[in-house]
XYZ file of C-alpha atoms in Angstrom:
689
model
C 0.092 -0.134 -0.243
C 2.640 2.598 0.959
C 4.375 1.573 -2.275
C 1.450 2.603 -4.347
C 0.902 5.405 -2.597
C 4.470 6.721 -3.062
C 3.820 6.005 -7.105
C 0.526 7.954 -6.553
C 2.263 10.714 -5.303
C 4.880 10.984 -7.891
C 2.675 10.980 -10.590
C 0.579 13.786 -9.439
C 3.895 15.069 -9.185
C 4.478 14.552 -12.481
C 0.800 16.134 -13.863
C 1.824 19.287 -11.862
C 5.366 19.219 -13.150
C 3.966 19.012 -16.494
C 1.500 21.531 -16.460
C 4.012 24.153 -15.653
C 4.885 24.416 -19.326
C 1.530 24.166 -20.086
C 0.692 27.354 -18.412
C 3.567 28.754 -19.502
C 2.471 28.574 -23.028
C -0.883 29.870 -22.175
C 0.961 32.998 -21.175
C 3.277 32.912 -23.703
C -0.221 32.614 -26.387
C -1.664 35.367 -24.579
C 1.573 37.896 -25.573
C 2.634 36.393 -29.055
C 1.267 36.648 -32.559
C -0.720 33.786 -34.151
C 2.119 31.355 -35.006
C 2.071 30.067 -38.750
C 2.583 26.792 -39.392
C 6.137 26.684 -40.201
C 7.125 28.239 -37.224
C 4.845 25.706 -35.469
C 7.612 23.101 -35.700
C 10.719 25.325 -35.458
C 13.296 24.556 -33.035
C 12.072 21.102 -32.132
C 15.138 18.403 -32.366
C 15.027 15.717 -34.944
C 15.979 12.303 -33.924
C 16.224 8.894 -35.890
C 16.645 6.109 -33.987
C 12.742 5.479 -32.638
C 11.138 4.550 -36.067
C 14.023 4.549 -38.122
C 13.116 7.582 -39.800
C 13.674 11.364 -38.811
C 10.912 13.218 -36.475
C 11.104 15.520 -34.306
C 10.819 15.137 -30.930
C 7.281 15.910 -30.515
C 6.470 13.044 -32.882
C 8.540 10.101 -31.503
C 6.280 7.051 -29.693
C 8.949 7.080 -26.791
C 11.318 9.476 -24.755
C 14.743 9.609 -27.107
C 17.783 11.443 -25.483
C 20.122 12.977 -27.432
C 24.154 13.230 -26.301
C 25.418 15.657 -28.494
C 29.073 16.667 -29.220
C 29.284 19.467 -26.617
C 27.759 17.599 -24.032
C 30.579 14.763 -24.825
C 33.145 17.409 -24.158
C 32.410 18.959 -21.364
C 31.416 15.352 -19.559
C 34.848 15.214 -18.779
C 34.493 11.268 -19.725
C 37.367 9.044 -20.823
C 35.099 6.015 -21.954
C 31.400 6.155 -23.596
C 30.308 4.295 -20.920
C 30.874 6.897 -18.732
C 28.238 8.846 -20.890
C 25.415 7.270 -19.674
C 25.396 8.530 -16.198
C 23.597 11.719 -18.356
C 20.819 9.569 -19.285
C 17.608 8.994 -16.892
C 17.214 5.083 -15.027
C 20.696 4.629 -16.620
C 22.903 2.211 -13.923
C 26.715 2.401 -15.054
C 29.592 -0.233 -13.503
C 32.058 -2.209 -13.641
C 32.457 -6.066 -13.573
C 36.093 -7.644 -12.774
C 36.874 -4.200 -12.304
C 37.764 -3.238 -16.250
C 34.530 -4.557 -17.980
C 32.323 -1.975 -18.354
C 28.200 -2.404 -18.155
C 25.365 -0.238 -18.841
C 21.673 -0.950 -18.172
C 18.466 0.620 -18.297
C 16.586 0.248 -14.977
C 17.833 -2.538 -13.527
C 21.391 -4.076 -12.251
C 20.232 -7.618 -12.594
C 22.691 -8.537 -15.310
C 26.293 -7.457 -15.170
C 26.502 -8.488 -19.172
C 23.629 -6.144 -19.942
C 21.989 -8.752 -22.233
C 18.910 -6.405 -22.202
C 20.289 -3.518 -24.153
C 20.890 -3.014 -28.056
C 23.858 -0.817 -28.960
C 24.274 0.458 -32.560
C 27.248 2.268 -34.696
C 26.092 3.974 -37.597
C 23.391 1.000 -37.787
C 24.927 -1.905 -37.181
C 24.499 -4.072 -34.041
C 27.713 -4.495 -31.614
C 25.701 -6.605 -29.088
C 27.584 -9.840 -28.949
C 25.970 -13.094 -29.028
C 28.058 -15.403 -27.175
C 27.591 -13.815 -23.605
C 25.326 -10.651 -24.395
C 25.917 -7.350 -23.805
C 28.904 -5.011 -25.684
C 32.517 -5.441 -25.209
C 32.659 -1.504 -24.916
C 36.494 -1.302 -24.040
C 37.052 -3.186 -27.539
C 34.979 -1.570 -29.737
C 36.502 0.264 -32.697
C 35.653 3.864 -32.238
C 36.610 6.648 -29.932
C 35.174 9.139 -28.327
C 36.108 11.738 -30.607
C 34.573 9.977 -33.823
C 31.056 10.549 -32.357
C 28.891 13.209 -33.427
C 26.037 12.065 -31.158
C 24.519 9.415 -29.331
C 20.906 8.581 -29.244
C 19.041 6.855 -26.822
C 15.956 5.711 -26.962
C 14.337 5.010 -23.233
C 12.225 1.791 -23.590
C 11.408 -1.624 -25.837
C 12.228 -0.868 -29.304
C 12.052 -4.609 -30.977
C 9.499 -2.693 -33.392
C 12.670 -1.162 -35.075
C 15.582 -3.017 -34.308
C 14.442 -6.664 -33.142
C 15.478 -8.788 -30.610
C 17.460 -7.664 -27.483
C 16.149 -4.219 -28.014
C 14.375 -4.857 -24.809
C 14.970 -1.932 -22.590
C 16.183 0.385 -24.999
C 18.284 1.217 -27.869
C 21.777 3.072 -27.580
C 22.665 4.597 -31.412
C 26.270 6.073 -31.726
C 26.408 7.953 -34.416
C 29.962 9.001 -35.604
C 31.539 11.993 -37.672
C 31.520 12.298 -41.026
C 34.678 12.465 -41.956
C 34.569 15.676 -44.655
C 33.498 17.920 -41.184
C 36.930 16.896 -39.197
C 40.381 17.595 -39.345
C 43.279 16.069 -38.505
C 44.738 15.890 -35.427
C 46.711 14.668 -32.324
C 45.262 14.040 -28.772
C 46.934 12.585 -25.433
C 45.629 12.122 -22.113
C 47.714 11.675 -19.045
C 46.539 11.688 -15.725
C 46.278 9.912 -11.947
C 46.164 6.100 -12.304
C 48.254 5.427 -14.694
C 45.963 7.061 -17.492
C 48.216 7.571 -20.717
C 46.380 7.717 -23.687
C 47.094 8.874 -27.120
C 44.855 9.131 -30.188
C 46.173 10.153 -33.884
C 43.614 10.853 -36.665
C 44.520 11.467 -39.795
C 41.702 13.101 -42.242
C 41.637 13.500 -46.086
C 40.139 13.231 -49.456
C 39.197 14.510 -53.082
C 36.536 15.609 -54.568
C 34.102 12.677 -54.784
C 35.876 10.511 -51.438
C 36.458 11.572 -47.889
C 38.307 9.388 -45.199
C 39.395 9.250 -41.681
C 41.582 7.269 -39.982
C 41.785 6.977 -36.188
C 44.427 5.066 -34.216
C 44.545 4.866 -30.495
C 46.692 3.442 -27.256
C 44.732 3.606 -24.175
C 46.323 2.516 -20.804
C 45.215 2.737 -17.250
C 46.113 0.662 -14.083
C 42.135 -0.150 -13.238
C 40.561 0.511 -10.024
C 42.839 0.597 -6.726
C 44.127 -2.999 -5.382
C 42.674 -4.153 -8.376
C 44.350 -6.698 -10.708
C 42.542 -5.257 -13.556
C 44.653 -3.125 -16.330
C 43.324 -3.115 -19.664
C 45.902 -1.768 -22.265
C 44.128 -1.319 -25.566
C 45.094 -0.252 -29.073
C 42.500 0.553 -31.390
C 42.586 1.350 -35.178
C 39.497 2.768 -37.507
C 38.843 3.972 -40.649
C 36.090 5.394 -42.471
C 35.685 6.171 -46.336
C 32.860 7.981 -47.717
C 32.569 7.930 -51.503
C 29.940 9.845 -53.635
C 28.833 7.185 -56.453
C 26.553 9.992 -57.962
C 24.254 12.941 -56.921
C 22.458 10.530 -55.146
C 24.156 7.560 -53.887
C 27.195 7.437 -51.638
C 29.229 4.208 -50.984
C 30.085 4.388 -46.998
C 33.562 1.469 -46.034
C 33.405 1.231 -41.843
C 36.082 -0.783 -40.370
C 38.377 -1.076 -37.058
C 39.459 -3.092 -34.693
C 40.183 -3.238 -30.443
C 42.763 -5.355 -29.034
C 44.502 -5.872 -25.706
C 45.148 -8.161 -22.581
C 43.281 -7.897 -19.605
C 44.251 -8.915 -15.899
C 41.903 -10.999 -14.597
C 41.376 -11.097 -10.802
C 40.105 -14.639 -9.514
C 36.437 -14.352 -7.802
C 36.806 -18.323 -7.185
C 39.894 -19.349 -5.373
C 40.320 -21.975 -7.722
C 41.306 -19.924 -10.417
C 44.254 -17.655 -9.713
C 45.333 -14.197 -11.025
C 45.636 -14.419 -14.969
C 45.337 -12.399 -18.057
C 43.063 -13.027 -21.089
C 43.380 -11.752 -24.589
C 40.403 -10.172 -26.393
C 39.956 -9.257 -30.376
C 37.564 -7.232 -32.204
C 37.160 -6.408 -35.510
C 34.135 -5.240 -37.515
C 33.776 -3.887 -41.219
C 30.567 -2.817 -42.449
C 29.669 -1.458 -46.126
C 26.519 0.589 -47.052
C 25.454 1.668 -50.090
C 22.689 4.908 -50.168
C 20.548 6.350 -52.162
C 19.091 9.833 -51.467
C 16.124 10.359 -54.570
C 14.677 12.790 -52.782
C 13.456 14.669 -49.237
C 10.943 12.202 -48.821
C 12.805 8.882 -50.319
C 15.789 7.365 -49.552
C 17.304 3.161 -49.464
C 19.803 1.781 -48.229
C 21.951 -1.918 -48.462
C 24.133 -2.435 -45.914
C 26.518 -5.823 -44.975
C 28.631 -6.084 -41.812
C 30.450 -8.946 -40.125
C 32.126 -8.779 -36.599
C 34.200 -10.878 -35.611
C 34.937 -11.170 -31.634
C 37.722 -13.386 -30.056
C 38.870 -13.752 -25.923
C 41.592 -16.230 -25.466
C 41.903 -17.232 -21.840
C 43.700 -20.327 -21.039
C 45.304 -21.037 -17.606
C 46.211 -23.596 -15.006
C 44.222 -23.918 -11.716
C 45.632 -23.888 -8.298
C 45.610 -26.841 -5.576
C 42.053 -26.818 -3.660
C 40.939 -28.590 -0.944
C 37.642 -29.506 -0.746
C 37.080 -29.781 2.792
C 35.885 -33.896 2.534
C 37.908 -36.591 4.182
C 38.049 -39.796 2.626
C 38.997 -42.645 4.872
C 41.048 -40.232 7.275
C 42.491 -38.247 4.265
C 41.973 -34.513 3.189
C 40.484 -34.638 -0.656
C 42.188 -31.615 -2.859
C 41.434 -31.412 -6.442
C 44.797 -31.275 -8.274
C 45.436 -28.487 -10.634
C 44.438 -28.935 -14.385
C 44.336 -26.487 -17.340
C 41.428 -24.587 -17.906
C 40.110 -22.646 -20.768
C 37.719 -20.014 -20.698
C 38.283 -18.897 -24.729
C 35.725 -18.374 -26.875
C 35.330 -16.538 -30.415
C 32.003 -15.498 -32.320
C 31.330 -14.380 -35.950
C 28.265 -12.048 -37.065
C 27.198 -11.823 -40.866
C 24.312 -9.402 -41.434
C 22.415 -8.072 -44.604
C 20.025 -5.509 -44.490
C 17.802 -3.524 -47.280
C 15.800 -0.298 -45.790
C 13.057 2.060 -47.933
C 12.302 5.058 -46.336
C 9.522 6.617 -48.337
C 6.703 9.186 -48.304
C 3.400 8.095 -49.648
C 1.146 10.830 -48.968
C 1.652 14.313 -47.676
C 0.181 12.651 -44.730
C 1.693 9.020 -44.587
C 5.228 7.839 -44.780
C 7.154 4.422 -43.748
C 10.389 3.103 -43.253
C 10.527 -0.731 -44.137
C 12.798 -3.425 -45.008
C 14.548 -6.780 -43.738
C 17.409 -8.529 -43.317
C 19.351 -12.028 -42.913
C 21.885 -12.881 -40.162
C 24.182 -15.829 -39.039
C 25.573 -15.532 -35.611
C 28.361 -18.209 -35.186
C 29.610 -19.027 -31.668
C 32.744 -21.120 -30.087
C 33.012 -21.824 -26.885
C 35.827 -24.045 -25.475
C 35.487 -27.199 -23.153
C 34.740 -25.735 -19.953
C 32.321 -23.108 -21.318
C 30.005 -24.811 -24.237
C 31.718 -28.409 -24.880
C 33.908 -27.173 -27.597
C 30.889 -26.806 -29.752
C 30.081 -24.840 -32.509
C 26.349 -23.235 -31.794
C 25.092 -21.308 -34.790
C 22.112 -19.311 -35.153
C 20.145 -17.959 -38.307
C 17.627 -15.261 -38.699
C 15.471 -13.561 -41.610
C 13.550 -10.532 -40.280
C 11.008 -8.153 -41.801
C 9.853 -4.368 -40.108
C 7.763 -1.936 -41.520
C 7.013 1.507 -39.368
C 4.555 3.796 -40.723
C 3.885 7.242 -39.198
C 0.669 9.346 -40.250
C -0.359 12.616 -39.247
C -3.881 13.201 -40.266
C -3.354 17.056 -38.873
C -0.321 18.869 -37.620
C -1.682 17.986 -34.021
C -1.919 14.462 -34.737
C 0.940 11.393 -35.067
C 0.378 7.826 -34.880
C 3.402 6.065 -35.000
C 2.572 2.469 -35.234
C 5.065 -0.148 -36.668
C 6.511 -4.244 -35.611
C 9.313 -6.263 -36.320
C 8.735 -10.225 -37.309
C 11.858 -12.237 -36.630
C 12.662 -15.937 -37.443
C 15.641 -17.466 -35.187
C 16.492 -20.883 -35.820
C 17.353 -21.296 -31.968
C 13.795 -19.939 -30.701
C 11.254 -19.786 -33.203
C 9.353 -17.124 -34.695
C 8.382 -13.694 -32.637
C 6.453 -10.626 -33.547
C 6.954 -7.179 -31.302
C 4.212 -4.669 -32.578
C 3.947 -1.251 -31.235
C 1.147 1.708 -31.067
C 1.870 5.183 -30.538
C -0.317 8.580 -30.467
C 1.063 12.237 -30.394
C -0.886 14.916 -29.712
C 0.116 18.306 -30.102
C -2.453 20.172 -27.715
C -0.288 23.430 -28.497
C 2.557 24.826 -30.405
C 5.522 23.215 -29.164
C 3.691 21.290 -26.457
C 2.760 17.491 -26.703
C 1.929 14.105 -25.296
C 2.134 10.893 -26.018
C 0.989 7.477 -25.384
C 2.419 4.299 -26.361
C 2.147 0.322 -25.923
C 4.964 -1.997 -27.279
C 5.803 -5.883 -27.176
C 9.524 -6.773 -27.515
C 11.654 -9.863 -27.295
C 15.355 -10.710 -26.187
C 16.425 -13.554 -27.305
C 18.717 -15.689 -25.332
C 22.809 -15.418 -25.877
C 24.563 -18.836 -27.089
C 25.948 -19.358 -23.358
C 21.962 -19.316 -22.314
C 21.341 -21.415 -25.114
C 24.277 -24.131 -24.853
C 26.369 -23.831 -22.023
C 27.997 -26.579 -20.444
C 30.296 -24.445 -17.341
C 32.110 -27.609 -15.853
C 34.813 -28.577 -14.099
C 36.653 -32.264 -14.998
C 40.087 -32.572 -13.225
C 41.764 -35.312 -10.741
C 41.821 -35.138 -7.065
C 44.549 -36.551 -4.655
C 44.204 -37.576 -0.758
C 46.951 -35.603 1.822
C 47.430 -35.978 4.727
C 48.403 -32.828 6.451
C 51.116 -31.496 3.446
C 51.666 -34.763 2.190
C 50.185 -36.243 -1.009
C 49.301 -40.187 0.180
C 47.715 -41.339 -3.352
C 45.172 -40.274 -5.669
C 41.512 -40.704 -4.799
C 39.012 -43.214 -5.704
C 37.685 -41.080 -8.434
C 37.695 -37.690 -10.557
C 35.667 -34.780 -9.884
C 33.202 -33.811 -12.648
C 31.702 -30.010 -11.105
C 29.148 -28.672 -13.349
C 28.392 -25.430 -13.053
C 25.856 -23.663 -15.302
C 24.111 -25.415 -17.988
C 22.260 -24.226 -20.786
C 18.700 -25.741 -21.676
C 18.167 -25.377 -25.734
C 14.551 -25.634 -24.798
C 14.799 -21.755 -23.441
C 12.936 -19.435 -25.430
C 12.777 -15.844 -25.715
C 12.232 -13.125 -22.504
C 8.884 -11.052 -23.357
C 8.159 -7.371 -22.333
C 4.902 -5.638 -22.259
C 5.642 -1.733 -22.079
C 2.839 1.411 -21.304
C 4.058 4.802 -21.448
C 2.718 8.277 -21.374
C 4.668 11.305 -22.167
C 5.077 14.955 -22.576
C 7.448 16.702 -24.559
C 7.770 20.668 -25.166
C 9.487 23.463 -25.081
C 8.317 26.049 -22.937
C 10.291 28.857 -24.372
C 11.765 28.253 -27.811
C 15.007 27.557 -28.197
C 15.625 28.196 -24.567
C 13.826 25.755 -22.453
C 12.849 21.657 -23.619
C 11.561 19.302 -21.404
C 10.217 15.588 -21.428
C 8.662 13.499 -18.902
C 7.115 9.888 -19.198
C 5.491 7.740 -16.817
C 5.956 3.999 -17.565
C 4.781 0.320 -16.381
C 6.748 -2.730 -18.031
C 5.672 -6.266 -17.413
C 8.703 -8.887 -18.190
C 7.568 -11.981 -18.139
C 9.670 -15.532 -19.217
C 13.076 -13.442 -17.856
C 15.792 -15.666 -17.893
C 17.620 -16.690 -14.973
C 19.708 -19.403 -13.410
C 18.031 -22.255 -11.823
C 19.628 -24.601 -9.146
C 18.595 -28.469 -9.652
C 20.785 -31.479 -7.087
C 23.559 -33.163 -8.381
C 25.745 -36.185 -7.201
C 27.844 -35.302 -4.063
C 31.105 -34.996 -6.108
C 30.090 -31.632 -7.697
C 31.757 -29.077 -5.511
C 28.715 -27.058 -4.528
C 26.191 -30.384 -4.906
C 24.097 -28.228 -7.642
C 23.757 -27.056 -11.144
C 22.637 -24.201 -12.092
C 20.345 -24.248 -15.842
C 19.283 -21.190 -17.688
C 15.282 -21.207 -17.972
C 12.754 -18.901 -18.520
C 11.904 -18.605 -14.547
C 11.373 -14.935 -13.611
C 8.496 -12.632 -13.575
C 9.152 -8.982 -13.345
C 7.057 -5.377 -13.262
C 9.074 -2.067 -13.331
C 7.344 1.280 -12.902
C 8.373 4.638 -12.766
C 8.877 8.123 -13.787
C 11.603 10.303 -15.839
C 11.956 13.668 -16.106
C 14.899 15.668 -18.840
C 15.224 19.329 -19.061
C 17.770 21.109 -21.432
C 18.148 24.666 -20.702
C 20.050 27.103 -22.877
C 21.093 30.298 -21.159
C 21.542 33.811 -22.975
C 25.368 33.754 -22.400
C 25.847 30.360 -24.565
C 25.857 28.261 -21.254
C 23.750 25.478 -21.222
C 22.140 23.181 -18.337
C 21.239 19.492 -18.951
C 18.883 17.827 -15.896
C 17.933 14.345 -15.431
C 15.814 12.511 -13.137
C 14.321 9.422 -12.640
C 12.316 7.081 -9.550
C 11.992 3.355 -10.278
C 10.524 0.625 -8.648
C 11.264 -2.768 -9.820
C 8.770 -5.292 -8.271
C 9.605 -9.778 -8.194
C 6.396 -11.082 -8.964
C 6.803 -14.246 -7.994
C 7.871 -13.501 -4.994
C 5.753 -11.018 -4.315
C 8.167 -7.924 -3.069
C 9.868 -5.038 -4.294
C 13.865 -5.879 -4.981
C 16.562 -3.062 -4.695
C 17.691 -3.667 -8.408
C 17.251 -0.230 -9.051
C 18.057 2.880 -7.559
C 14.502 4.827 -6.349
C 15.765 7.694 -7.449
C 18.783 8.906 -9.352
C 19.824 11.979 -10.567
C 21.975 13.634 -13.166
C 23.087 17.161 -14.041
C 25.499 18.666 -16.548
C 26.095 22.706 -16.502
C 28.307 23.649 -19.914
C 29.801 27.358 -19.945
C 31.436 29.461 -22.737
C 33.712 32.393 -21.779
C 35.970 34.873 -23.668
C 39.381 34.246 -24.876
C 38.711 30.205 -25.939
C 37.843 29.078 -22.350
C 34.988 26.681 -21.592
C 33.942 24.058 -18.773
C 32.090 21.718 -17.288
C 30.070 20.685 -14.221
C 28.384 17.189 -13.632
C 26.892 16.054 -10.933
C 25.033 12.394 -10.074
C 23.151 10.910 -7.277
C 22.187 7.450 -7.058
C 20.431 5.936 -4.210
C 20.977 2.179 -2.693
C 21.299 -0.438 -4.991
C 22.065 -4.306 -4.760
C 24.933 -5.325 -7.206
C 24.757 -7.239 -9.959
C 23.416 -10.595 -9.362
C 23.209 -10.082 -5.655
C 20.181 -11.982 -4.162
C 20.471 -10.758 -0.549
C 19.044 -7.404 0.029
C 21.917 -7.078 2.316
C 24.764 -6.809 0.053
C 23.722 -3.084 -0.976
C 25.636 -0.111 -2.417
C 25.082 2.786 -0.354
C 24.103 5.990 -2.337
C 26.141 7.531 -4.409
C 27.175 11.529 -4.388
C 29.454 12.026 -7.373
C 30.942 15.466 -8.820
C 33.360 16.167 -11.969
C 35.103 19.072 -13.335
C 36.206 20.329 -16.708
C 38.393 23.331 -17.701
C 39.294 23.687 -21.305
C 40.905 26.436 -23.162
C 41.218 26.765 -26.881
C 44.425 28.742 -28.367
C 46.554 28.950 -31.337
C 49.825 27.146 -30.475
C 52.923 27.212 -33.253
C 50.146 27.913 -35.805
C 47.545 25.095 -34.862
C 44.338 25.043 -33.491
C 44.793 23.562 -29.713
C 42.811 22.710 -27.031
C 44.086 22.474 -23.844
C 41.629 20.802 -20.979
C 42.305 19.591 -17.061
C 39.146 16.957 -15.713
C 38.697 16.454 -12.317
C 36.707 13.267 -11.550
C 34.926 11.963 -8.217
C 36.394 15.020 -6.862
C 33.472 14.320 -3.599
C 36.027 11.680 -2.382
C 35.622 7.872 -2.630
C 33.094 5.513 -3.276
C 32.343 1.937 -4.964
C 31.248 1.440 -8.203
C 28.965 -1.263 -9.172
C 30.005 -4.886 -8.967
C 28.801 -8.197 -8.427
C 28.586 -7.545 -4.541
C 29.212 -10.586 -2.121
C 30.350 -11.299 1.198
C 33.630 -10.039 2.089
C 34.482 -13.771 3.269
C 33.326 -14.710 -0.177
C 35.545 -12.429 -2.495
C 37.152 -9.372 -0.726
C 37.447 -7.066 -3.650
C 35.770 -4.117 -4.533
C 35.703 -1.372 -7.505
C 36.712 1.244 -4.985
C 37.092 4.945 -7.145
C 38.864 7.619 -5.430
C 39.342 11.627 -7.023
C 41.483 11.565 -9.626
C 42.674 14.398 -12.528
C 43.872 13.991 -16.066
C 45.484 16.237 -18.888
C 44.628 16.442 -22.408
C 46.225 18.153 -24.943
C 44.953 17.916 -28.758
C 46.294 19.803 -31.985
C 44.152 19.715 -34.980
C 46.648 19.909 -38.205
C 44.020 21.317 -40.921
């Protein structure tokens, strides 16, 4: 009851908050002359990721956060995942110290398998474990033009795994860039060098970027992640309306891994990620375009090592039973090939559509200790259509669906229907219902995570002979009957510009119901198993998420700007009939961007996150306390030896130490944590025209 009252109060606050811009619009309407149809839509930001069509934010069926180039620069972020602290409801953390994870609404999964991420239209979601290999993505921070974050299920546009939301990273066109050299040096062993060369001819433009990134990771952790990246983009104008675009790149480097299990020693693994994409675009007119793209992604994780002697805590005939050292191999690799066609066309003055389809092949190989040395393939055929119908300037209907046929999980359809009503110039509401799915990762589908090794009997520290049996310990197993997860989502939202060009506001109330959620379920096993149970991936959980999200952008007359975000989130475990701390109940973000005379600029970022359980923590007592983080950045543009130069100093987490998101466990079980303290880094960037 108390929880319902809290939600009701926040909904009332939401309504009152949304009424403020409406009232201000009424006042403005009393003093402004009647607006023409052209002015009606002026200044409203355009986005393209919600429906695969370019739309004003007033017409999209769901909330979209745009992180533009100015916000990226002002934030002081070194890694792309850090940018998503600016998005309401997002949770950023680190697994194993060095592995970033970005979740929306829930911390239920350290691999963030419920989020789709695109780079210029290609999905970089890994099909082996799920989630995104953020560190080795072949892209640097300076390659990015803008990021559009669709906050809500979007399988209707981008298919399975666009389950809770979509991050669409859009890179810069080479023709708009200059060659440059950038160096970052700072605390924690931060050493980064980025070289960018831009060139071209009459119809041909290209960009080459090489980067070397290194830091020492978290204090007192064996988690450094030196990474080398190389990217290329080339745009060739075939005709006045046809363009051919090639993108490619690789990211690679060693990773220090600290053991969560005393059987496994600290070790080093090596990762490799390379991608290639070719895309043909034809733009016949403002209302019609067509594209065909093909891309390939290869990801490899090489991780072979030898275990430690491990006492099992069992006696046989008066002797201690010890598991002998044995070779282990957690290596895996994936290939993804995808071909897609998309056609955008205006059918009438009121009706336009984006439709298309494609083919995808995923191939995953896992070592003997992960997937039994099997090569698992998954083939996909899909088709999609999104329609935007605007019978009047005030009304917009967005209807769409994606139909997918997977060789592993069969056929599913993800529909969406949204209605937008502009009740005043630059003020509108939306009501949307959608359904989405998530297919199991190949590890969830076909895992065979097991140990198989000899045992020895010991008297004290002296080996007295072999144990009568060897050990076979099975931990996680995939059930190849596992189906898709499902979500039904309802959203009521408002988007408006109470002061055109100066104040933009987006607010939403939502309710999501997740069913057939994939989870590990324990099954008893024989006594020779280390923990006497096997955990099998099954469609077992039923979860609801409800909340309120607010986002505001304010531009001031002195060329400064303020970005604000707030989220109130409640997660319920329906099977156990209780609220769980798998999301911070309250979170808040602020980014204030300032520009001064003589080339100076600055950014102030503040982030608050409520108490939250760590990834995969099953007990409420394993909760991270509230976090308050303050980041500062100051930059100076100048001419140095005839080159345009930017000198920046970023101070991060100046309020002091806190614990980043991790799998929170008892101190006796796993004593390591992601403690992050205050730090700073100096950056110098020299542009060469």
